[in-house]
PDB file of C-alpha atoms in Angstrom:
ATOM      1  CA  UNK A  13      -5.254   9.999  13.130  1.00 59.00           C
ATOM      2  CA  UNK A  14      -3.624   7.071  14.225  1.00 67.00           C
ATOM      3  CA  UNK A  15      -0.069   6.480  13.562  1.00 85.00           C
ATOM      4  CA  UNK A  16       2.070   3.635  11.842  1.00 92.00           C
ATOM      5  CA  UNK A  17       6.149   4.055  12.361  1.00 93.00           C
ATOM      6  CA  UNK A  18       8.898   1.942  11.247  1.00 95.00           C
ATOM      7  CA  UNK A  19      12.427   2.014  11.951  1.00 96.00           C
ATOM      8  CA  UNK A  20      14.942   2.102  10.463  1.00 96.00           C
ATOM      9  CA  UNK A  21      13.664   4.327   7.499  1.00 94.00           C
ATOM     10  CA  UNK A  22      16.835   3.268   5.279  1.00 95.00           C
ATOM     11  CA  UNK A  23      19.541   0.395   5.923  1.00 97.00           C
ATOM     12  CA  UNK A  24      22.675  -0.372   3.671  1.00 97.00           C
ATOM     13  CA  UNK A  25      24.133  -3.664   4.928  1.00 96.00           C
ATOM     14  CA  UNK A  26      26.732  -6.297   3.423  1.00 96.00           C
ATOM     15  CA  UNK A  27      25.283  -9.625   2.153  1.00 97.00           C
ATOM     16  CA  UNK A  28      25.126 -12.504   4.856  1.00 97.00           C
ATOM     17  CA  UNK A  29      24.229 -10.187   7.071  1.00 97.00           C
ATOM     18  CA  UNK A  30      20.588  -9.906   8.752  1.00 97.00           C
ATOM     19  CA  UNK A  31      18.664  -6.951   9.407  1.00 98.00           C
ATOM     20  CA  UNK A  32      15.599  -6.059  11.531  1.00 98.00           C
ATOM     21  CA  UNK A  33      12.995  -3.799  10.588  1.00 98.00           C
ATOM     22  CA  UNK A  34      10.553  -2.857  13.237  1.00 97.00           C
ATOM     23  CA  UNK A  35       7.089  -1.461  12.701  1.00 96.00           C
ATOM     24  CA  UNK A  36       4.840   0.238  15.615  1.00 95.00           C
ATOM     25  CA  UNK A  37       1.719   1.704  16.079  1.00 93.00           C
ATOM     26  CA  UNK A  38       1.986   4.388  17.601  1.00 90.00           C
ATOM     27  CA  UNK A  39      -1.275   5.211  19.230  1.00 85.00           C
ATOM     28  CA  UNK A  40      -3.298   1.733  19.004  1.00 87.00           C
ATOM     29  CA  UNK A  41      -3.500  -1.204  18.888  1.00 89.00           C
ATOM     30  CA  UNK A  42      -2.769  -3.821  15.762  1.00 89.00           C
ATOM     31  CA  UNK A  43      -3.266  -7.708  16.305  1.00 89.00           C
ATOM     32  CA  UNK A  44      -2.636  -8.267  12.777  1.00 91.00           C
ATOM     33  CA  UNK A  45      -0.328  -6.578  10.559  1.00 93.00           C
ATOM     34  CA  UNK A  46       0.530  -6.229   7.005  1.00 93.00           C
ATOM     35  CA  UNK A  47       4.145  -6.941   5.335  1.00 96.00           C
ATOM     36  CA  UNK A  48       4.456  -5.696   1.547  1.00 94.00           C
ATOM     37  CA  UNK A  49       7.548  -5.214  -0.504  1.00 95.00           C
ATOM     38  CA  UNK A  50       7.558  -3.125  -3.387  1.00 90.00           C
ATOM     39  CA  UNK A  51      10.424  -2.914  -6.105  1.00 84.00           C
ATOM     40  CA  UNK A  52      10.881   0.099  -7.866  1.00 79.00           C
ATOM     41  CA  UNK A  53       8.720   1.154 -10.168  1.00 75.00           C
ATOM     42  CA  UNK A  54       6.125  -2.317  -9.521  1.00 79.00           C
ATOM     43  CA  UNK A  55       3.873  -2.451  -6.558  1.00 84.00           C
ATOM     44  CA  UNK A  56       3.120  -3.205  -3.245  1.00 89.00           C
ATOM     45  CA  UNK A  57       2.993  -6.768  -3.316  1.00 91.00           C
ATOM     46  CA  UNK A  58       1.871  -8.887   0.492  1.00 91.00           C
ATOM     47  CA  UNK A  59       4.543 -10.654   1.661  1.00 94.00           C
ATOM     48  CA  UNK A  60       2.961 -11.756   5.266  1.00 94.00           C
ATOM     49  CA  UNK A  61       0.377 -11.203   7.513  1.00 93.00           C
ATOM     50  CA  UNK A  62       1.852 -10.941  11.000  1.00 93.00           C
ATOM     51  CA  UNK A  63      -0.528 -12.082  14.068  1.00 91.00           C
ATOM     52  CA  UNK A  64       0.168 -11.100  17.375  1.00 90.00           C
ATOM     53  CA  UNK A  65       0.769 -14.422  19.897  1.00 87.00           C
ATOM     54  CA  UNK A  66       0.455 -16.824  16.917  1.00 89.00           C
ATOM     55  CA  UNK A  67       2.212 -17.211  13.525  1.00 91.00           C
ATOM     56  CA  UNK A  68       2.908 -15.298  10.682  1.00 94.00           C
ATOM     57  CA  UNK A  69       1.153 -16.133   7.823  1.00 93.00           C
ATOM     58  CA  UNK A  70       3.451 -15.831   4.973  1.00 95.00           C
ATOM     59  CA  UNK A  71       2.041 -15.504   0.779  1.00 93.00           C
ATOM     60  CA  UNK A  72       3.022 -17.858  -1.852  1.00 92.00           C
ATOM     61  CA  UNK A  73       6.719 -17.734  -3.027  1.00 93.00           C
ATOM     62  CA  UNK A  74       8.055 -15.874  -0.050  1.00 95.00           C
ATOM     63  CA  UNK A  75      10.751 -18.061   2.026  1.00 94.00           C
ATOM     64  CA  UNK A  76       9.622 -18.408   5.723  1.00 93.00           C
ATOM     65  CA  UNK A  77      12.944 -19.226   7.271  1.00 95.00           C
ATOM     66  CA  UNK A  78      14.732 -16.018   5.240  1.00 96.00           C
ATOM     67  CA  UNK A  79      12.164 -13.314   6.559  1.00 97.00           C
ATOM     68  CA  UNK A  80      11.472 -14.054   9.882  1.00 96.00           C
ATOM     69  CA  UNK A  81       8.397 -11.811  11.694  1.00 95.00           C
ATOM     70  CA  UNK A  82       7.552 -11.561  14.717  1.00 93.00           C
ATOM     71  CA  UNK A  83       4.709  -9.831  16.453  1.00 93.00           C
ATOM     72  CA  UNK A  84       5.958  -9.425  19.976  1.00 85.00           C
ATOM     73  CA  UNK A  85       3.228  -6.974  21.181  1.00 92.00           C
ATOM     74  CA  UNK A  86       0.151  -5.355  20.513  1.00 92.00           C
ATOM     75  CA  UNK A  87       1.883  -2.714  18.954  1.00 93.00           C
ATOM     76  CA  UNK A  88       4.997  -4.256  17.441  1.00 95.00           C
ATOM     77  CA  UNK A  89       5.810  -6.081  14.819  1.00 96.00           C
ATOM     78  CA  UNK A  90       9.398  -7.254  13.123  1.00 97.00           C
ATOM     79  CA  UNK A  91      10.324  -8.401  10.052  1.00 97.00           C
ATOM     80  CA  UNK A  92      14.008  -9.763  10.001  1.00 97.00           C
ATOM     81  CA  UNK A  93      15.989 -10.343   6.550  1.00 97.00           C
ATOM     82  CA  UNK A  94      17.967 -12.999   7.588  1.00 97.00           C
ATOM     83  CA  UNK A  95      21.550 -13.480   5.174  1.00 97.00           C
ATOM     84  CA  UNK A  96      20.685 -10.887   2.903  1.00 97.00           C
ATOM     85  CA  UNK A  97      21.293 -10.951  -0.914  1.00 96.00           C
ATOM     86  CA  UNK A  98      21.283  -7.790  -3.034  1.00 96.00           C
ATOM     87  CA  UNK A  99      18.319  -9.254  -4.443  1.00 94.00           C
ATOM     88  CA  UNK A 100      16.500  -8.516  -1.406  1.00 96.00           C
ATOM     89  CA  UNK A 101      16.895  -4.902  -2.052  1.00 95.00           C
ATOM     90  CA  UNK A 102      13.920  -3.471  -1.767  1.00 95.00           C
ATOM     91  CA  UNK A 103      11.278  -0.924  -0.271  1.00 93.00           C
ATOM     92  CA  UNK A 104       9.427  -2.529   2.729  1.00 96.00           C
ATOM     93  CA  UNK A 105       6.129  -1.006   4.049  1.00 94.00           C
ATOM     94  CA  UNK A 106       3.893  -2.258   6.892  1.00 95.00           C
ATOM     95  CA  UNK A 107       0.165  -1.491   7.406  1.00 93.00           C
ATOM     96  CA  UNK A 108      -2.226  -1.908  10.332  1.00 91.00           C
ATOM     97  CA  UNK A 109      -5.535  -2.154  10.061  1.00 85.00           C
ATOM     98  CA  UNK A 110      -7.616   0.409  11.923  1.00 76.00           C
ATOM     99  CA  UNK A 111      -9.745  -1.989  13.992  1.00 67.00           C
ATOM    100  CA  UNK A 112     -13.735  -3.033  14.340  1.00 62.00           C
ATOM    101  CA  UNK A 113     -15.565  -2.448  11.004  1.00 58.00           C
ATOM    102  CA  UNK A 114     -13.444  -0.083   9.217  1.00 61.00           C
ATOM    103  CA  UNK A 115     -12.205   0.195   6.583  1.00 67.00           C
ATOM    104  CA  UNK A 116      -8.917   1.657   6.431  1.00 76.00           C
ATOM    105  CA  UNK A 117      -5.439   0.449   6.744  1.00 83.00           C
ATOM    106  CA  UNK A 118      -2.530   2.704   8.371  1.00 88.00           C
ATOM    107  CA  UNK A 119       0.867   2.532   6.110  1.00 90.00           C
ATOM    108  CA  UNK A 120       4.277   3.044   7.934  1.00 92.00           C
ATOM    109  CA  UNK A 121       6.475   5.104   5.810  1.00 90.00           C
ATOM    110  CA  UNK A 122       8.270   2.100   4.543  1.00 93.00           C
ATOM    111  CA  UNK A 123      12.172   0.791   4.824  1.00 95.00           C
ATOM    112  CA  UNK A 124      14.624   1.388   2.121  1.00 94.00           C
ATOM    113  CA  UNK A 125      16.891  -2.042   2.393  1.00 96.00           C
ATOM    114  CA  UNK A 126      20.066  -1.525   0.261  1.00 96.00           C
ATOM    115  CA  UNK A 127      22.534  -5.297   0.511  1.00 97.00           C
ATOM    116  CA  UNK A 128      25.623  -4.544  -1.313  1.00 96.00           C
TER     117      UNK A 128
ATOM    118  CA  UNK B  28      -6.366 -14.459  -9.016  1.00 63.00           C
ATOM    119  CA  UNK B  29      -7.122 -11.204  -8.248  1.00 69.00           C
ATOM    120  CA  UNK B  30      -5.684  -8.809 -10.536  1.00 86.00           C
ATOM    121  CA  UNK B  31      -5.361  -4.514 -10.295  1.00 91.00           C
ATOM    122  CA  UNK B  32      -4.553  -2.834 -13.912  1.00 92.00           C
ATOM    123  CA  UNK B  33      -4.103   0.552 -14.264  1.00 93.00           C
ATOM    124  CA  UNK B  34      -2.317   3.025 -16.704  1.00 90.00           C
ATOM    125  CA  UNK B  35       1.483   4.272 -15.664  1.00 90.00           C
ATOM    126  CA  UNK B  36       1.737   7.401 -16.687  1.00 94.00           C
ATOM    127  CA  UNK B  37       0.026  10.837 -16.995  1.00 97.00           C
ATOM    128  CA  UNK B  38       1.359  14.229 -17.597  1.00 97.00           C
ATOM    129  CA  UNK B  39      -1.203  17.115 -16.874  1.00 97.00           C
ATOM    130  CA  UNK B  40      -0.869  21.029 -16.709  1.00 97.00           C
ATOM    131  CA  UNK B  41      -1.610  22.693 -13.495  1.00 97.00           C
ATOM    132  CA  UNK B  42      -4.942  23.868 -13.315  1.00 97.00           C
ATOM    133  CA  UNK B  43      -6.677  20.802 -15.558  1.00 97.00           C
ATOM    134  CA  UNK B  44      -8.229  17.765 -14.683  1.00 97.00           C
ATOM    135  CA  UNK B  45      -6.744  14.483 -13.949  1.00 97.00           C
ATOM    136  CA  UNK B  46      -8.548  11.354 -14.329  1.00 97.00           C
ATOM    137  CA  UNK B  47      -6.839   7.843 -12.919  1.00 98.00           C
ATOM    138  CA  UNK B  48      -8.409   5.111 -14.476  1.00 97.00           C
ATOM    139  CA  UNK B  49      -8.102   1.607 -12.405  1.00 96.00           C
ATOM    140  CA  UNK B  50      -9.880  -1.966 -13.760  1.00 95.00           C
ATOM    141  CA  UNK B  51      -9.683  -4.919 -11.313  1.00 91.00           C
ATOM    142  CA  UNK B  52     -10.990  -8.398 -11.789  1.00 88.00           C
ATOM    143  CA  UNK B  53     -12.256  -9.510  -8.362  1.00 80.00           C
ATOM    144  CA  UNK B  54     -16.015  -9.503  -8.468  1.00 77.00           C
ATOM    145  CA  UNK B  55     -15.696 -10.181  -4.589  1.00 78.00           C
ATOM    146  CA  UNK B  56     -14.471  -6.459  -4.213  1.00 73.00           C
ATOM    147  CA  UNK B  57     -15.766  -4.237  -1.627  1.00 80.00           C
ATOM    148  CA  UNK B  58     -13.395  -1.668  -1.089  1.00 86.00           C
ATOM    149  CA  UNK B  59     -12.156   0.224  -3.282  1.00 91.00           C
ATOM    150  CA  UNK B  60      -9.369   2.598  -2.262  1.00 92.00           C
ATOM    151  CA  UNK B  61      -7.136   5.205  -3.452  1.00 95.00           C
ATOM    152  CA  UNK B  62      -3.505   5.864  -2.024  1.00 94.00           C
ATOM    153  CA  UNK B  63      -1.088   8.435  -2.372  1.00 94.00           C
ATOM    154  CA  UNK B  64       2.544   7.431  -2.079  1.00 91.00           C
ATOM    155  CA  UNK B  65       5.101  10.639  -2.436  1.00 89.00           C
ATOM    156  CA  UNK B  66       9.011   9.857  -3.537  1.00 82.00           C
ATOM    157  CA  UNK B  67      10.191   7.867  -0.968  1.00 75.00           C
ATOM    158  CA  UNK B  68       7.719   7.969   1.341  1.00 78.00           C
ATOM    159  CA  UNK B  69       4.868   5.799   2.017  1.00 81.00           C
ATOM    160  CA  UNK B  70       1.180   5.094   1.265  1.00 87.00           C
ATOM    161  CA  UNK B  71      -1.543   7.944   2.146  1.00 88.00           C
ATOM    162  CA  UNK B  72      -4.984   7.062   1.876  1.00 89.00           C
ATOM    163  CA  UNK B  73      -6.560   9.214  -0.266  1.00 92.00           C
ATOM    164  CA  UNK B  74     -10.049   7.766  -0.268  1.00 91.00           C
ATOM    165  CA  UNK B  75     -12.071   4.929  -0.670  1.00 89.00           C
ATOM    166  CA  UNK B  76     -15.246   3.663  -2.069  1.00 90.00           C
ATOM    167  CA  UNK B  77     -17.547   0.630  -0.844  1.00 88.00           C
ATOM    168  CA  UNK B  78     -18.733  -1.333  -3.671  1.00 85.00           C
ATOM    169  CA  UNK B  79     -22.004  -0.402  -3.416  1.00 87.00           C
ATOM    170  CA  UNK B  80     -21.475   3.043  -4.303  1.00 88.00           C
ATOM    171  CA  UNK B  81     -21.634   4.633  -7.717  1.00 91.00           C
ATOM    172  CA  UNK B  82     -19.821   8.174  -6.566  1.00 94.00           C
ATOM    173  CA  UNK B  83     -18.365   9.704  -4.026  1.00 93.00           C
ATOM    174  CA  UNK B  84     -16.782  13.197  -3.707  1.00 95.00           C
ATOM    175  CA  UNK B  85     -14.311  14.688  -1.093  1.00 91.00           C
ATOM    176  CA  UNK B  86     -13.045  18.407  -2.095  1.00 94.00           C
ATOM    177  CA  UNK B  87     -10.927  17.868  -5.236  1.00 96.00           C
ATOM    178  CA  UNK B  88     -11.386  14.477  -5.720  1.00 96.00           C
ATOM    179  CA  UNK B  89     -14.212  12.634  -7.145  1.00 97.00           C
ATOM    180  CA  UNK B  90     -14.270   8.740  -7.678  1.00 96.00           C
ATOM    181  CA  UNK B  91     -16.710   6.567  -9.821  1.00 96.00           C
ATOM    182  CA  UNK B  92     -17.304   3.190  -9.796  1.00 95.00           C
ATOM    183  CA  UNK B  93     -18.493   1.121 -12.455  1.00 93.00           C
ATOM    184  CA  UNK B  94     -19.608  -2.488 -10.981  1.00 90.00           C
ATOM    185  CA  UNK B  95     -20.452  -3.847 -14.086  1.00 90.00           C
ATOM    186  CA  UNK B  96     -17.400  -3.212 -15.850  1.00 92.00           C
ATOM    187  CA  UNK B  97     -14.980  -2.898 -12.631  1.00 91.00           C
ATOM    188  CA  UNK B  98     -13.935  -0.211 -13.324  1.00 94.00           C
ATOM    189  CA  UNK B  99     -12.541   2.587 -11.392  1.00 95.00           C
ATOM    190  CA  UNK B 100     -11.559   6.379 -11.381  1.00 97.00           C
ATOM    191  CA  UNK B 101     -10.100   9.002  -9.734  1.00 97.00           C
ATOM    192  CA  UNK B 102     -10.947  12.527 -10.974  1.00 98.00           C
ATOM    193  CA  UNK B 103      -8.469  15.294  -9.609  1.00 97.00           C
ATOM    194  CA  UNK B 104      -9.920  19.048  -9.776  1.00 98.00           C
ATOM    195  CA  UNK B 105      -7.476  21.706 -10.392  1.00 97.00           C
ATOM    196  CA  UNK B 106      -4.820  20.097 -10.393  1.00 98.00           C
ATOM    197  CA  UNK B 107      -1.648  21.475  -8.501  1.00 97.00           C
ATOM    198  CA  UNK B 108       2.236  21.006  -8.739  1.00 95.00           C
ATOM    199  CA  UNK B 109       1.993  18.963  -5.313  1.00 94.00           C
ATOM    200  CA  UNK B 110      -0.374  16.292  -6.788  1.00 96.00           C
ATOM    201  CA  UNK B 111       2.495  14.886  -8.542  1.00 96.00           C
ATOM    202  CA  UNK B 112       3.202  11.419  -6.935  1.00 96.00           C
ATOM    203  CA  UNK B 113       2.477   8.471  -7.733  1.00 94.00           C
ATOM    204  CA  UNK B 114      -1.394   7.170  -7.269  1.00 96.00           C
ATOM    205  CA  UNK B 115      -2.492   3.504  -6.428  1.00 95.00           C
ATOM    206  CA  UNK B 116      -5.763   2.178  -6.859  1.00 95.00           C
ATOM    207  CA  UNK B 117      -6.255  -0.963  -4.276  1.00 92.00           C
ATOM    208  CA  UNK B 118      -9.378  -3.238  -3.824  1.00 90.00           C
ATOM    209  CA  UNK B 119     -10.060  -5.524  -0.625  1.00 85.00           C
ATOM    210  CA  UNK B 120     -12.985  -7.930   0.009  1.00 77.00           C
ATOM    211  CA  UNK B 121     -13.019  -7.410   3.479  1.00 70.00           C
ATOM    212  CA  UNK B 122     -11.701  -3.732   4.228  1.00 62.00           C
ATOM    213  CA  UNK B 123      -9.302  -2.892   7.036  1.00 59.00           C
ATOM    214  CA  UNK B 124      -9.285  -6.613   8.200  1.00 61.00           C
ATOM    215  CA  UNK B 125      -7.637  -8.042   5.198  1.00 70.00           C
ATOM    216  CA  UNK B 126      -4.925  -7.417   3.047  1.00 78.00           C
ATOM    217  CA  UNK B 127      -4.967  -5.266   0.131  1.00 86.00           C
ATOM    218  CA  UNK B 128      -4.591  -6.177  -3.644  1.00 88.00           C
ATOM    219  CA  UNK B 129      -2.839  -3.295  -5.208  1.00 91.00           C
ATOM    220  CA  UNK B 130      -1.957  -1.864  -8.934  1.00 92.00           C
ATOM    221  CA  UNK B 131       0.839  -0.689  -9.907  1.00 91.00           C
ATOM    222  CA  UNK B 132       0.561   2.599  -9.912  1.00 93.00           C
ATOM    223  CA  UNK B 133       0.049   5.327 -12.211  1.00 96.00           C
ATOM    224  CA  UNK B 134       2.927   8.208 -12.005  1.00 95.00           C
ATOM    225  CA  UNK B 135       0.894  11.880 -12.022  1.00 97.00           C
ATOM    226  CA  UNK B 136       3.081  14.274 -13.349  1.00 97.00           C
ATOM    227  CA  UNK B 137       1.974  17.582 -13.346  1.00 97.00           C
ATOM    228  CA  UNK B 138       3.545  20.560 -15.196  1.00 94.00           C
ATOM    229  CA  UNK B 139       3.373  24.420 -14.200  1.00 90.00           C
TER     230      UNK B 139
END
């Protein structure tokens, strides 16, 4: 089945600092994927919809200019925490949708972000 | 807006029956979906339903969907040690194209 990766799988960084999260698909392709943060214990809540060549689409309430994505490819997207808080601590999953008319999405195994 | 409830918590003993109860509030709805998400891991599908559906089974698991009342569940058959996790019931108006509105969860805990 096809195949949704991010990297890195956990990062502890200092606040001020920015970090990059990448997320791939591994064995198609995705013009459009999913950001979602979940806190512990809450759910998966949509932060942005990243389109490839155009964009990001970003949900009510979530700052533009501090989590910067960029879909560079058909199979890569980034989502970049720019001068991170330890309120941005969080779990960070991307999803891909499968393609045509169906009807699944493929979940990367998320990114534990720890700002101390 | 659109809006996912579901219980947090259940405790079953292996070998029983669990049943996830989900109620969303989107009339627009026409997936349905399950997930699976393991300690700190990420989302598995589990399965899904299209709106239109009343049932649908797939081995263990058996999900029902009420339109009327919006209501959904997810029956789990003989329930085993590795089921524990924690279960998500999602809904999406247009499937794999859109995003998904999720609940928050409901933690199966399942005791030996």
């Amino acid at each position: 089945g096809a195949v949704v990766s991010q990297h890195p799988s956990w990062v502890i960084c200092k606040s001020g600092t920015s970090v990059k999260i990448e997320c791939r698909s591994l064995d198609f392709q995705a013009t459009t994927m999913f950001w979602y943060r979940q806190f512990p214990k809450q759910s998966l809540m949509l932060m942005a919809t990243s389109n490839e060549g155009s964009k990001a689409t970003y949900e009510q309430g979530v700052e533009k200019d501090k989590f910067l994505i960029n879909h560079a490819s058909l199979t890569l997207s980034t989502l970049t925490v720019t001068s991170a808080h330890p309120e941005d601590s969080s779990f960070y999953i991307c999803s891909a949708p499968s393609g045509g008319y169906s009807y699944e999405q493929y979940f990367g195994p998320g990114t534990r972000l720890t700002v101390t | 807006g659109e809006d996912v409830e579901q219980s947090l918590f259940l405790s079953v003993r292996e070998g029983d029956s669990s049943v996830i109860n989900c109620t969303y509030t989107d009339s627009s709805s026409t997936y349905l979906y399950w997930y699976k998400q393991e300690p700190g891991a990420g989302l598995q599908l589990l399965t899904y339903i299209f709106s239109n559906m009343d049932m649908k089974q797939d081995q263990r698991l058996t999900v029902l969907l009420n339109k009327k009342d919006k209501h959904l569940s997810l029956r789990i058959a003989d329930t085993q040690t590795g089921d524990s996790a924690i279960y998500f019931c999602a809904e999406s108006e247009t499937g794999s194209q859109g995003n998904l509105i999720f609940g928050k969860g409901t933690k199966l805990s399942v005791k030996p």
